[in-house]
Structure formats: structure tokens, C-alpha cells
């Protein structure tokens, strides 16, 4: 039974219009606004190669608690062709072609390490099977660049992986290190970012019911350009928290620095909670462009506190100054 009372994070059905209305011309906004001047990042040296993604856990079961009928997903085509994945290029249109030649994501080993009782190195497919397979959840997605999508993710709750790892009491944060493969990924031979891309969460954030590791999109194994085979999903935070193609999950005592914070700490913090009242130093966060929302620039909608998940996650930040801890 999927007839449920719409949750308070629901988008109106009209918020997303068909794919045909969207203009896919590459944009350099993010790069431009960050002041980087990198062109042709992922070069043509990549060779042709057929790729497989993590396949365990498919077909997935829809989890009705995370499938609000009022949230209308962005098209598969847009989700998988309008990407930020700087290892494969800095234009939104580059990761799709560049991540699908010369770079394989199966087999894939992930290391789970640090202040835990059950450290392991495990194949991504085996991990999914061990955690009971995959489920599908539809979440809002909000990028710090002020655009948004709605994405049906397949995968597993991060809390299941944490339970398997069995953290010691000293563990307070979880870090996510993504792949480093400069031999096969030309973008990583250039100092665009401080490779490998790196992210972190407080342990209680990581254990929240909404935190998720995606292995698929729309019931299909996640494409390379979206972070195959394992990528973080934390829907109340800006998209840069969602580390792609994770190779190591480490439990630590101290708050780590994340990639974008290391690049520009005055602009990108550790928490990165979606917050319409705290602007980026160079642009407003009060509203967002809905990708696929119609028209050349897409339609705009107001940004919601914690991206619409305020009732679920505000308690994680009680008493914190969210303008200071951005
Ligand atoms: N992970 C890695 N390894 N490299 C990246 O450049 N970009 C981040 C995040 N994860 C990035 C990454 C940013 S800025 C965003 S907005 C999201 O991935 C984009 O995810 P998508 O391409 O699936 O929409």
C-alpha cells in the first residue's frame, strides 16, 4: 500500500517538468564562481572499456517510508548526465562520457577501519549482500550551487554498515575516502582538488535514519558518473558531502577536514547543512533552480531548511549556531 499522508518534505508534483524542457548545455558556473581556471580536465587519453557496476541487491525493494508520492523524481537521463565529479571533468556534461572509458568499478574493494571492533576489507557486492541487499528511497538533492533534483536512490542505510563495523566508544566521526587512480583517471593527475576527494560526518549524523549508501539509481546499478559502486547520500546536506566511489570508511575520534573545506574553508564548512538563511559568501541559498523544471534555466523554488528534512534532523543540531557551523 503506497497511499500515505504526504510527508512535510514533499515537493508539489508541479515542481518538476519533463526532461524535454531542460537545456543540457554545459555550465561552468561552479568553476567560475570558485575561481578555478581548469579546462579539459579529463583528457582523451582514456581508452575505451566496458564497465560493470555493483550488481548485488537488484532488483531493489521500495521502502514506502521513503517514497513520498508528492516527490516527483527528476528523469534518469538528467540525473546521470548533469554531474559534478571533478575527477572526470569540471563541466557538468563531462563525467558521463569520461567516467565510462578506461575506468572500471567492478571488482571494487572497500576498507572499513579505525576505531571499530570489526575492521574489514570487503568486496562491494559482498558488502551489499551481507547487509541484507538494497532498498529504494526517493530523496531531495540540493547542490551548494543552488540547483536541485529529486533522486530515487537504491542502496542501504549507513546505520547498517555502522552496526556491522561496531564502533568503539572513542569513535565520534566517520570519514569517507574516495578512489585515487591517477593512472586511469587523467583528472587526478592535475591538482584541481586535493585528491582523493574526502568527506566526513559526525557519528550521530552517519547513524541517522536518512543517511544512506547508494549503489543504484532508479532500480539500476549506479552509473560510474554518479559514483559507482558506493556513494554517500545525506539528503539534508549539500551535495558536496556525498562522496562518490568510496574506497575507505574510517571511524575516528576527531573532526576531519573535508575536500571543499580544505579548498576554501570560508565558503564550505564541515556541516554543509542545507540552510536557506545562511548564504554562500558569493550567492544566496534562499532558492534553487529545479533541474528539469522547465525553461532554459529551470524553474526556481524556495529552498527548505535542512532541504525539507527539518523535522527529522533538527535535533542533531540543538543549540548549535548554524551560521557559524555552516
Ligand atoms: N565525489 C567525488 N569523488 N568527486 C567529486 O567531484 N562532487 C560532489 C559530490 N561527490 C564530487 C563527489 C559534488 S560538488 C556534488 S554536487 C555531488 O557529488 C554531485 O553528485 P551527482 O553528480 O550524482 O549529482
GROMACS .gro file of C-alpha atoms and ligand atoms in nm:
model
  350
    1UNK     CA    1   0.000   0.000   0.000
    2UNK     CA    2   0.157   0.323  -0.109
    3UNK     CA    3  -0.124   0.559  -0.014
    4UNK     CA    4   0.031   0.760   0.265
    5UNK     CA    5  -0.008   1.102   0.414
    6UNK     CA    6   0.239   1.322   0.227
    7UNK     CA    7   0.541   1.398   0.440
    8UNK     CA    8   0.627   1.756   0.521
    9UNK     CA    9   0.928   1.750   0.290
   10UNK     CA   10   0.705   1.682  -0.010
   11UNK     CA   11   0.755   1.879  -0.329
   12UNK     CA   12   0.444   1.968  -0.522
   13UNK     CA   13   0.404   1.748  -0.830
   14UNK     CA   14   0.421   2.058  -1.048
   15UNK     CA   15   0.772   2.139  -0.929
   16UNK     CA   16   0.937   1.913  -1.183
   17UNK     CA   17   0.855   1.932  -1.551
   18UNK     CA   18   0.956   1.696  -1.829
   19UNK     CA   19   1.307   1.633  -1.948
   20UNK     CA   20   1.242   1.776  -2.292
   21UNK     CA   21   1.218   2.125  -2.139
   22UNK     CA   22   1.565   2.114  -1.996
   23UNK     CA   23   1.867   2.258  -2.169
   24UNK     CA   24   2.178   2.047  -2.116
   25UNK     CA   25   2.436   2.297  -2.233
   26UNK     CA   26   2.749   2.255  -2.022
   27UNK     CA   27   2.783   2.512  -1.749
   28UNK     CA   28   3.098   2.640  -1.589
   29UNK     CA   29   2.925   2.830  -1.308
   30UNK     CA   30   3.073   2.633  -1.021
   31UNK     CA   31   3.427   2.651  -1.153
   32UNK     CA   32   3.390   3.016  -1.240
   33UNK     CA   33   3.249   3.106  -0.902
   34UNK     CA   34   3.524   2.915  -0.727
   35UNK     CA   35   3.787   3.096  -0.925
   36UNK     CA   36   3.949   2.789  -1.076
   37UNK     CA   37   4.050   2.801  -1.436
   38UNK     CA   38   4.085   2.439  -1.537
   39UNK     CA   39   3.994   2.342  -1.889
   40UNK     CA   40   3.969   1.999  -2.048
   41UNK     CA   41   4.033   1.828  -1.720
   42UNK     CA   42   3.961   1.470  -1.815
   43UNK     CA   43   4.155   1.419  -2.130
   44UNK     CA   44   4.105   1.200  -2.429
   45UNK     CA   45   4.387   0.966  -2.324
   46UNK     CA   46   4.124   0.744  -2.165
   47UNK     CA   47   4.077   0.425  -2.355
   48UNK     CA   48   3.751   0.256  -2.439
   49UNK     CA   49   3.642  -0.005  -2.188
   50UNK     CA   50   3.315  -0.166  -2.098
   51UNK     CA   51   3.211  -0.125  -1.738
   52UNK     CA   52   3.004  -0.301  -1.478
   53UNK     CA   53   2.870  -0.152  -1.161
   54UNK     CA   54   2.789  -0.319  -0.832
   55UNK     CA   55   2.507  -0.556  -0.904
   56UNK     CA   56   2.424  -0.716  -0.569
   57UNK     CA   57   2.086  -0.632  -0.424
   58UNK     CA   58   1.895  -0.577  -0.751
   59UNK     CA   59   1.605  -0.563  -0.807
   60UNK     CA   60   1.555  -0.345  -0.503
   61UNK     CA   61   1.251  -0.318  -0.277
   62UNK     CA   62   1.089   0.023  -0.249
   63UNK     CA   63   1.092   0.137   0.112
   64UNK     CA   64   0.746   0.302   0.147
   65UNK     CA   65   0.866   0.518   0.435
   66UNK     CA   66   1.098   0.700   0.197
   67UNK     CA   67   0.881   0.716  -0.111
   68UNK     CA   68   0.663   1.019  -0.080
   69UNK     CA   69   0.414   1.022  -0.371
   70UNK     CA   70   0.436   1.400  -0.388
   71UNK     CA   71   0.807   1.389  -0.474
   72UNK     CA   72   0.834   1.359  -0.849
   73UNK     CA   73   1.175   1.224  -0.946
   74UNK     CA   74   1.397   1.402  -1.195
   75UNK     CA   75   1.446   1.198  -1.513
   76UNK     CA   76   1.710   0.923  -1.517
   77UNK     CA   77   1.871   1.094  -1.815
   78UNK     CA   78   1.922   1.421  -1.628
   79UNK     CA   79   2.039   1.260  -1.304
   80UNK     CA   80   2.302   1.065  -1.495
   81UNK     CA   81   2.421   1.333  -1.738
   82UNK     CA   82   2.432   1.654  -1.530
   83UNK     CA   83   2.704   1.571  -1.280
   84UNK     CA   84   2.972   1.709  -1.054
   85UNK     CA   85   3.261   1.463  -1.049
   86UNK     CA   86   3.580   1.666  -1.083
   87UNK     CA   87   3.798   1.361  -1.131
   88UNK     CA   88   3.633   1.335  -1.474
   89UNK     CA   89   3.594   1.698  -1.571
   90UNK     CA   90   3.462   2.022  -1.435
   91UNK     CA   91   3.175   2.073  -1.678
   92UNK     CA   92   2.851   1.902  -1.580
   93UNK     CA   93   2.845   1.718  -1.913
   94UNK     CA   94   3.197   1.568  -1.885
   95UNK     CA   95   3.167   1.296  -1.616
   96UNK     CA   96   2.924   1.081  -1.815
   97UNK     CA   97   3.150   1.024  -2.117
   98UNK     CA   98   3.478   1.042  -1.929
   99UNK     CA   99   3.389   0.807  -1.641
  100UNK     CA  100   3.282   0.541  -1.888
  101UNK     CA  101   3.609   0.486  -2.067
  102UNK     CA  102   3.925   0.349  -1.911
  103UNK     CA  103   3.799   0.325  -1.555
  104UNK     CA  104   3.645   0.013  -1.403
  105UNK     CA  105   3.438  -0.004  -1.087
  106UNK     CA  106   3.400  -0.380  -1.059
  107UNK     CA  107   3.553  -0.557  -0.878
  108UNK     CA  108   3.573  -0.294  -0.602
  109UNK     CA  109   3.705  -0.334  -0.251
  110UNK     CA  110   3.612  -0.107   0.036
  111UNK     CA  111   3.805  -0.091   0.360
  112UNK     CA  112   3.619  -0.035   0.687
  113UNK     CA  113   3.869   0.066   0.950
  114UNK     CA  114   3.960   0.275   1.252
  115UNK     CA  115   3.807   0.280   1.598
  116UNK     CA  116   3.585  -0.025   1.547
  117UNK     CA  117   3.568  -0.384   1.667
  118UNK     CA  118   3.512  -0.536   1.325
  119UNK     CA  119   3.760  -0.395   1.069
  120UNK     CA  120   3.744  -0.548   0.723
  121UNK     CA  121   3.832  -0.518   0.357
  122UNK     CA  122   3.533  -0.636   0.162
  123UNK     CA  123   3.411  -0.656  -0.196
  124UNK     CA  124   3.132  -0.403  -0.262
  125UNK     CA  125   2.889  -0.672  -0.381
  126UNK     CA  126   2.962  -0.888  -0.077
  127UNK     CA  127   2.904  -0.590   0.150
  128UNK     CA  128   2.560  -0.523  -0.002
  129UNK     CA  129   2.467  -0.891   0.034
  130UNK     CA  130   2.596  -0.905   0.391
  131UNK     CA  131   2.384  -0.604   0.482
  132UNK     CA  132   2.068  -0.767   0.350
  133UNK     CA  133   2.052  -0.628  -0.005
  134UNK     CA  134   1.932  -0.293  -0.129
  135UNK     CA  135   1.618  -0.084  -0.095
  136UNK     CA  136   1.493   0.221  -0.285
  137UNK     CA  137   1.432   0.565  -0.135
  138UNK     CA  138   1.332   0.887  -0.307
  139UNK     CA  139   1.519   1.187  -0.168
  140UNK     CA  140   1.551   1.552  -0.249
  141UNK     CA  141   1.902   1.651  -0.363
  142UNK     CA  142   2.030   2.008  -0.323
  143UNK     CA  143   2.368   2.122  -0.452
  144UNK     CA  144   2.552   2.411  -0.286
  145UNK     CA  145   2.548   2.576  -0.631
  146UNK     CA  146   2.172   2.634  -0.577
  147UNK     CA  147   2.020   2.371  -0.802
  148UNK     CA  148   1.818   2.067  -0.706
  149UNK     CA  149   1.684   1.732  -0.821
  150UNK     CA  150   1.471   1.451  -0.676
  151UNK     CA  151   1.652   1.116  -0.693
  152UNK     CA  152   1.533   0.757  -0.644
  153UNK     CA  153   1.840   0.603  -0.484
  154UNK     CA  154   1.894   0.231  -0.433
  155UNK     CA  155   2.126   0.117  -0.158
  156UNK     CA  156   2.137   0.056   0.214
  157UNK     CA  157   2.113   0.264   0.531
  158UNK     CA  158   2.456   0.372   0.651
  159UNK     CA  159   2.349   0.272   1.004
  160UNK     CA  160   2.357  -0.095   0.894
  161UNK     CA  161   2.720  -0.063   0.791
  162UNK     CA  162   2.799   0.114   1.119
  163UNK     CA  163   2.635  -0.166   1.316
  164UNK     CA  164   2.847  -0.418   1.123
  165UNK     CA  165   3.164  -0.218   1.192
  166UNK     CA  166   3.074  -0.199   1.564
  167UNK     CA  167   3.238   0.133   1.663
  168UNK     CA  168   3.429   0.170   1.988
  169UNK     CA  169   3.319   0.441   2.228
  170UNK     CA  170   3.608   0.668   2.118
  171UNK     CA  171   3.475   0.684   1.761
  172UNK     CA  172   3.299   1.019   1.712
  173UNK     CA  173   3.326   1.078   1.335
  174UNK     CA  174   3.317   0.871   1.018
  175UNK     CA  175   3.531   0.960   0.718
  176UNK     CA  176   3.476   0.861   0.356
  177UNK     CA  177   3.779   0.844   0.129
  178UNK     CA  178   3.702   0.814  -0.239
  179UNK     CA  179   3.916   0.644  -0.503
  180UNK     CA  180   4.257   0.761  -0.617
  181UNK     CA  181   4.353   0.627  -0.958
  182UNK     CA  182   4.563   0.886  -1.142
  183UNK     CA  183   4.691   0.617  -1.380
  184UNK     CA  184   4.347   0.565  -1.531
  185UNK     CA  185   4.184   0.897  -1.446
  186UNK     CA  186   4.373   1.189  -1.600
  187UNK     CA  187   4.182   1.443  -1.391
  188UNK     CA  188   4.356   1.307  -1.083
  189UNK     CA  189   4.693   1.384  -1.237
  190UNK     CA  190   4.605   1.753  -1.215
  191UNK     CA  191   4.577   1.946  -0.889
  192UNK     CA  192   4.218   2.062  -0.940
  193UNK     CA  193   4.126   1.940  -0.593
  194UNK     CA  194   4.334   1.779  -0.323
  195UNK     CA  195   4.288   1.415  -0.428
  196UNK     CA  196   4.146   1.182  -0.320
  197UNK     CA  197   3.810   1.351  -0.262
  198UNK     CA  198   3.734   1.315   0.105
  199UNK     CA  199   3.429   1.365   0.328
  200UNK     CA  200   3.319   1.315   0.686
  201UNK     CA  201   3.017   1.305   0.914
  202UNK     CA  202   2.967   1.313   1.286
  203UNK     CA  203   2.888   0.958   1.401
  204UNK     CA  204   2.533   1.052   1.508
  205UNK     CA  205   2.471   1.212   1.166
  206UNK     CA  206   2.603   0.899   0.997
  207UNK     CA  207   2.377   0.684   1.211
  208UNK     CA  208   2.067   0.890   1.128
  209UNK     CA  209   1.787   0.700   0.958
  210UNK     CA  210   1.817   0.916   0.642
  211UNK     CA  211   2.191   0.858   0.586
  212UNK     CA  212   2.238   0.616   0.303
  213UNK     CA  213   2.498   0.449   0.084
  214UNK     CA  214   2.374   0.443  -0.273
  215UNK     CA  215   2.453   0.156  -0.506
  216UNK     CA  216   2.187   0.236  -0.763
  217UNK     CA  217   1.955   0.491  -0.919
  218UNK     CA  218   1.605   0.415  -1.047
  219UNK     CA  219   1.648   0.046  -0.966
  220UNK     CA  220   1.961   0.008  -1.179
  221UNK     CA  221   2.323  -0.020  -1.063
  222UNK     CA  222   2.462   0.327  -1.010
  223UNK     CA  223   2.647   0.458  -1.317
  224UNK     CA  224   3.012   0.547  -1.286
  225UNK     CA  225   2.945   0.919  -1.328
  226UNK     CA  226   2.717   0.911  -1.022
  227UNK     CA  227   2.976   0.742  -0.801
  228UNK     CA  228   2.977   0.367  -0.866
  229UNK     CA  229   2.977   0.143  -0.684
  230UNK     CA  230   2.927   0.306  -0.342
  231UNK     CA  231   2.850   0.672  -0.275
  232UNK     CA  232   2.731   0.861   0.027
  233UNK     CA  233   2.382   1.019   0.036
  234UNK     CA  234   2.286   1.262   0.316
  235UNK     CA  235   1.974   1.439   0.188
  236UNK     CA  236   1.966   1.728   0.438
  237UNK     CA  237   2.318   1.835   0.338
  238UNK     CA  238   2.460   2.000   0.028
  239UNK     CA  239   2.563   1.760  -0.247
  240UNK     CA  240   2.936   1.806  -0.198
  241UNK     CA  241   2.906   1.592   0.117
  242UNK     CA  242   2.803   1.294  -0.100
  243UNK     CA  243   3.149   1.143  -0.163
  244UNK     CA  244   3.147   0.925  -0.475
  245UNK     CA  245   3.318   0.591  -0.539
  246UNK     CA  246   3.421   0.530  -0.179
  247UNK     CA  247   3.719   0.303  -0.107
  248UNK     CA  248   3.759   0.358   0.266
  249UNK     CA  249   3.526   0.424   0.558
  250UNK     CA  250   3.723   0.511   0.867
  251UNK     CA  251   3.599   0.572   1.222
  252UNK     CA  252   3.795   0.845   1.400
  253UNK     CA  253   3.792   1.048   1.720
  254UNK     CA  254   3.848   1.397   1.578
  255UNK     CA  255   3.652   1.601   1.328
  256UNK     CA  256   3.821   1.559   0.988
  257UNK     CA  257   3.861   1.822   0.719
  258UNK     CA  258   3.667   1.758   0.401
  259UNK     CA  259   3.786   1.832   0.048
  260UNK     CA  260   3.594   2.153  -0.018
  261UNK     CA  261   3.666   2.287   0.328
  262UNK     CA  262   4.034   2.227   0.259
  263UNK     CA  263   3.999   2.415  -0.072
  264UNK     CA  264   3.802   2.715   0.060
  265UNK     CA  265   3.718   2.700   0.431
  266UNK     CA  266   3.548   3.039   0.432
  267UNK     CA  267   3.296   2.911   0.175
  268UNK     CA  268   3.248   2.541   0.250
  269UNK     CA  269   3.223   2.403   0.601
  270UNK     CA  270   3.219   2.062   0.761
  271UNK     CA  271   2.845   2.051   0.829
  272UNK     CA  272   2.713   2.177   0.493
  273UNK     CA  273   2.352   2.153   0.610
  274UNK     CA  274   2.110   2.296   0.354
  275UNK     CA  275   2.006   2.627   0.505
  276UNK     CA  276   1.818   2.898   0.314
  277UNK     CA  277   1.903   3.156   0.583
  278UNK     CA  278   2.281   3.117   0.558
  279UNK     CA  279   2.403   3.238   0.221
  280UNK     CA  280   2.716   3.125   0.049
  281UNK     CA  281   2.955   3.425   0.067
  282UNK     CA  282   2.903   3.479  -0.306
  283UNK     CA  283   2.540   3.381  -0.368
  284UNK     CA  284   2.205   3.338  -0.199
  285UNK     CA  285   2.089   2.999  -0.077
  286UNK     CA  286   1.726   3.113  -0.036
  287UNK     CA  287   1.608   2.946  -0.356
  288UNK     CA  288   1.715   2.682  -0.603
  289UNK     CA  289   1.688   2.603  -0.972
  290UNK     CA  290   1.493   2.282  -1.023
  291UNK     CA  291   1.680   2.074  -1.280
  292UNK     CA  292   1.427   1.958  -1.536
  293UNK     CA  293   1.191   2.220  -1.406
  294UNK     CA  294   1.125   2.375  -1.743
  295UNK     CA  295   1.276   2.657  -1.943
  296UNK     CA  296   1.639   2.715  -2.022
  297UNK     CA  297   1.734   2.795  -1.664
  298UNK     CA  298   1.481   2.564  -1.500
  299UNK     CA  299   1.211   2.688  -1.264
  300UNK     CA  300   1.303   2.816  -0.920
  301UNK     CA  301   1.162   2.710  -0.588
  302UNK     CA  302   1.228   2.818  -0.232
  303UNK     CA  303   1.492   2.617  -0.053
  304UNK     CA  304   1.367   2.443   0.260
  305UNK     CA  305   1.551   2.427   0.591
  306UNK     CA  306   1.759   2.108   0.600
  307UNK     CA  307   1.632   2.052   0.245
  308UNK     CA  308   1.285   1.966   0.377
  309UNK     CA  309   1.406   1.718   0.641
  310UNK     CA  310   1.394   1.962   0.933
  311UNK     CA  311   1.158   1.756   1.146
  312UNK     CA  312   1.382   1.455   1.109
  313UNK     CA  313   1.726   1.609   1.164
  314UNK     CA  314   1.698   1.942   1.351
  315UNK     CA  315   1.753   1.756   1.679
  316UNK     CA  316   2.106   1.670   1.570
  317UNK     CA  317   2.198   2.038   1.592
  318UNK     CA  318   2.013   2.162   1.901
  319UNK     CA  319   2.188   2.465   2.048
  320UNK     CA  320   2.437   2.497   1.761
  321UNK     CA  321   2.489   2.824   1.579
  322UNK     CA  322   2.425   2.708   1.223
  323UNK     CA  323   2.568   3.026   1.072
  324UNK     CA  324   2.898   2.954   1.246
  325UNK     CA  325   2.892   2.579   1.186
  326UNK     CA  326   2.797   2.602   0.816
  327LIG     N1  327   3.274   1.291  -0.514
  327LIG     C1  328   3.392   1.288  -0.578
  327LIG     N2  329   3.473   1.182  -0.559
  327LIG     N3  330   3.434   1.389  -0.660
  327LIG     C2  331   3.356   1.500  -0.681
  327LIG     O1  332   3.398   1.591  -0.756
  327LIG     N4  333   3.147   1.616  -0.629
  327LIG     C3  334   3.050   1.638  -0.522
  327LIG     C4  335   2.976   1.509  -0.484
  327LIG     N5  336   3.070   1.398  -0.471
  327LIG     C5  337   3.230   1.507  -0.614
  327LIG     C6  338   3.191   1.397  -0.533
  327LIG     C7  339   2.953   1.740  -0.558
  327LIG     S1  340   3.011   1.900  -0.556
  327LIG     C8  341   2.821   1.713  -0.583
  327LIG     S2  342   2.707   1.837  -0.602
  327LIG     C9  343   2.774   1.575  -0.598
  327LIG     O2  344   2.878   1.478  -0.584
  327LIG    C10  345   2.712   1.558  -0.736
  327LIG     O3  346   2.654   1.431  -0.749
  327LIG     P1  347   2.584   1.389  -0.887
  327LIG     O4  348   2.679   1.413  -0.997
  327LIG     O5  349   2.548   1.245  -0.871
  327LIG     O6  350   2.461   1.477  -0.899
   0.00000   0.00000   0.00000
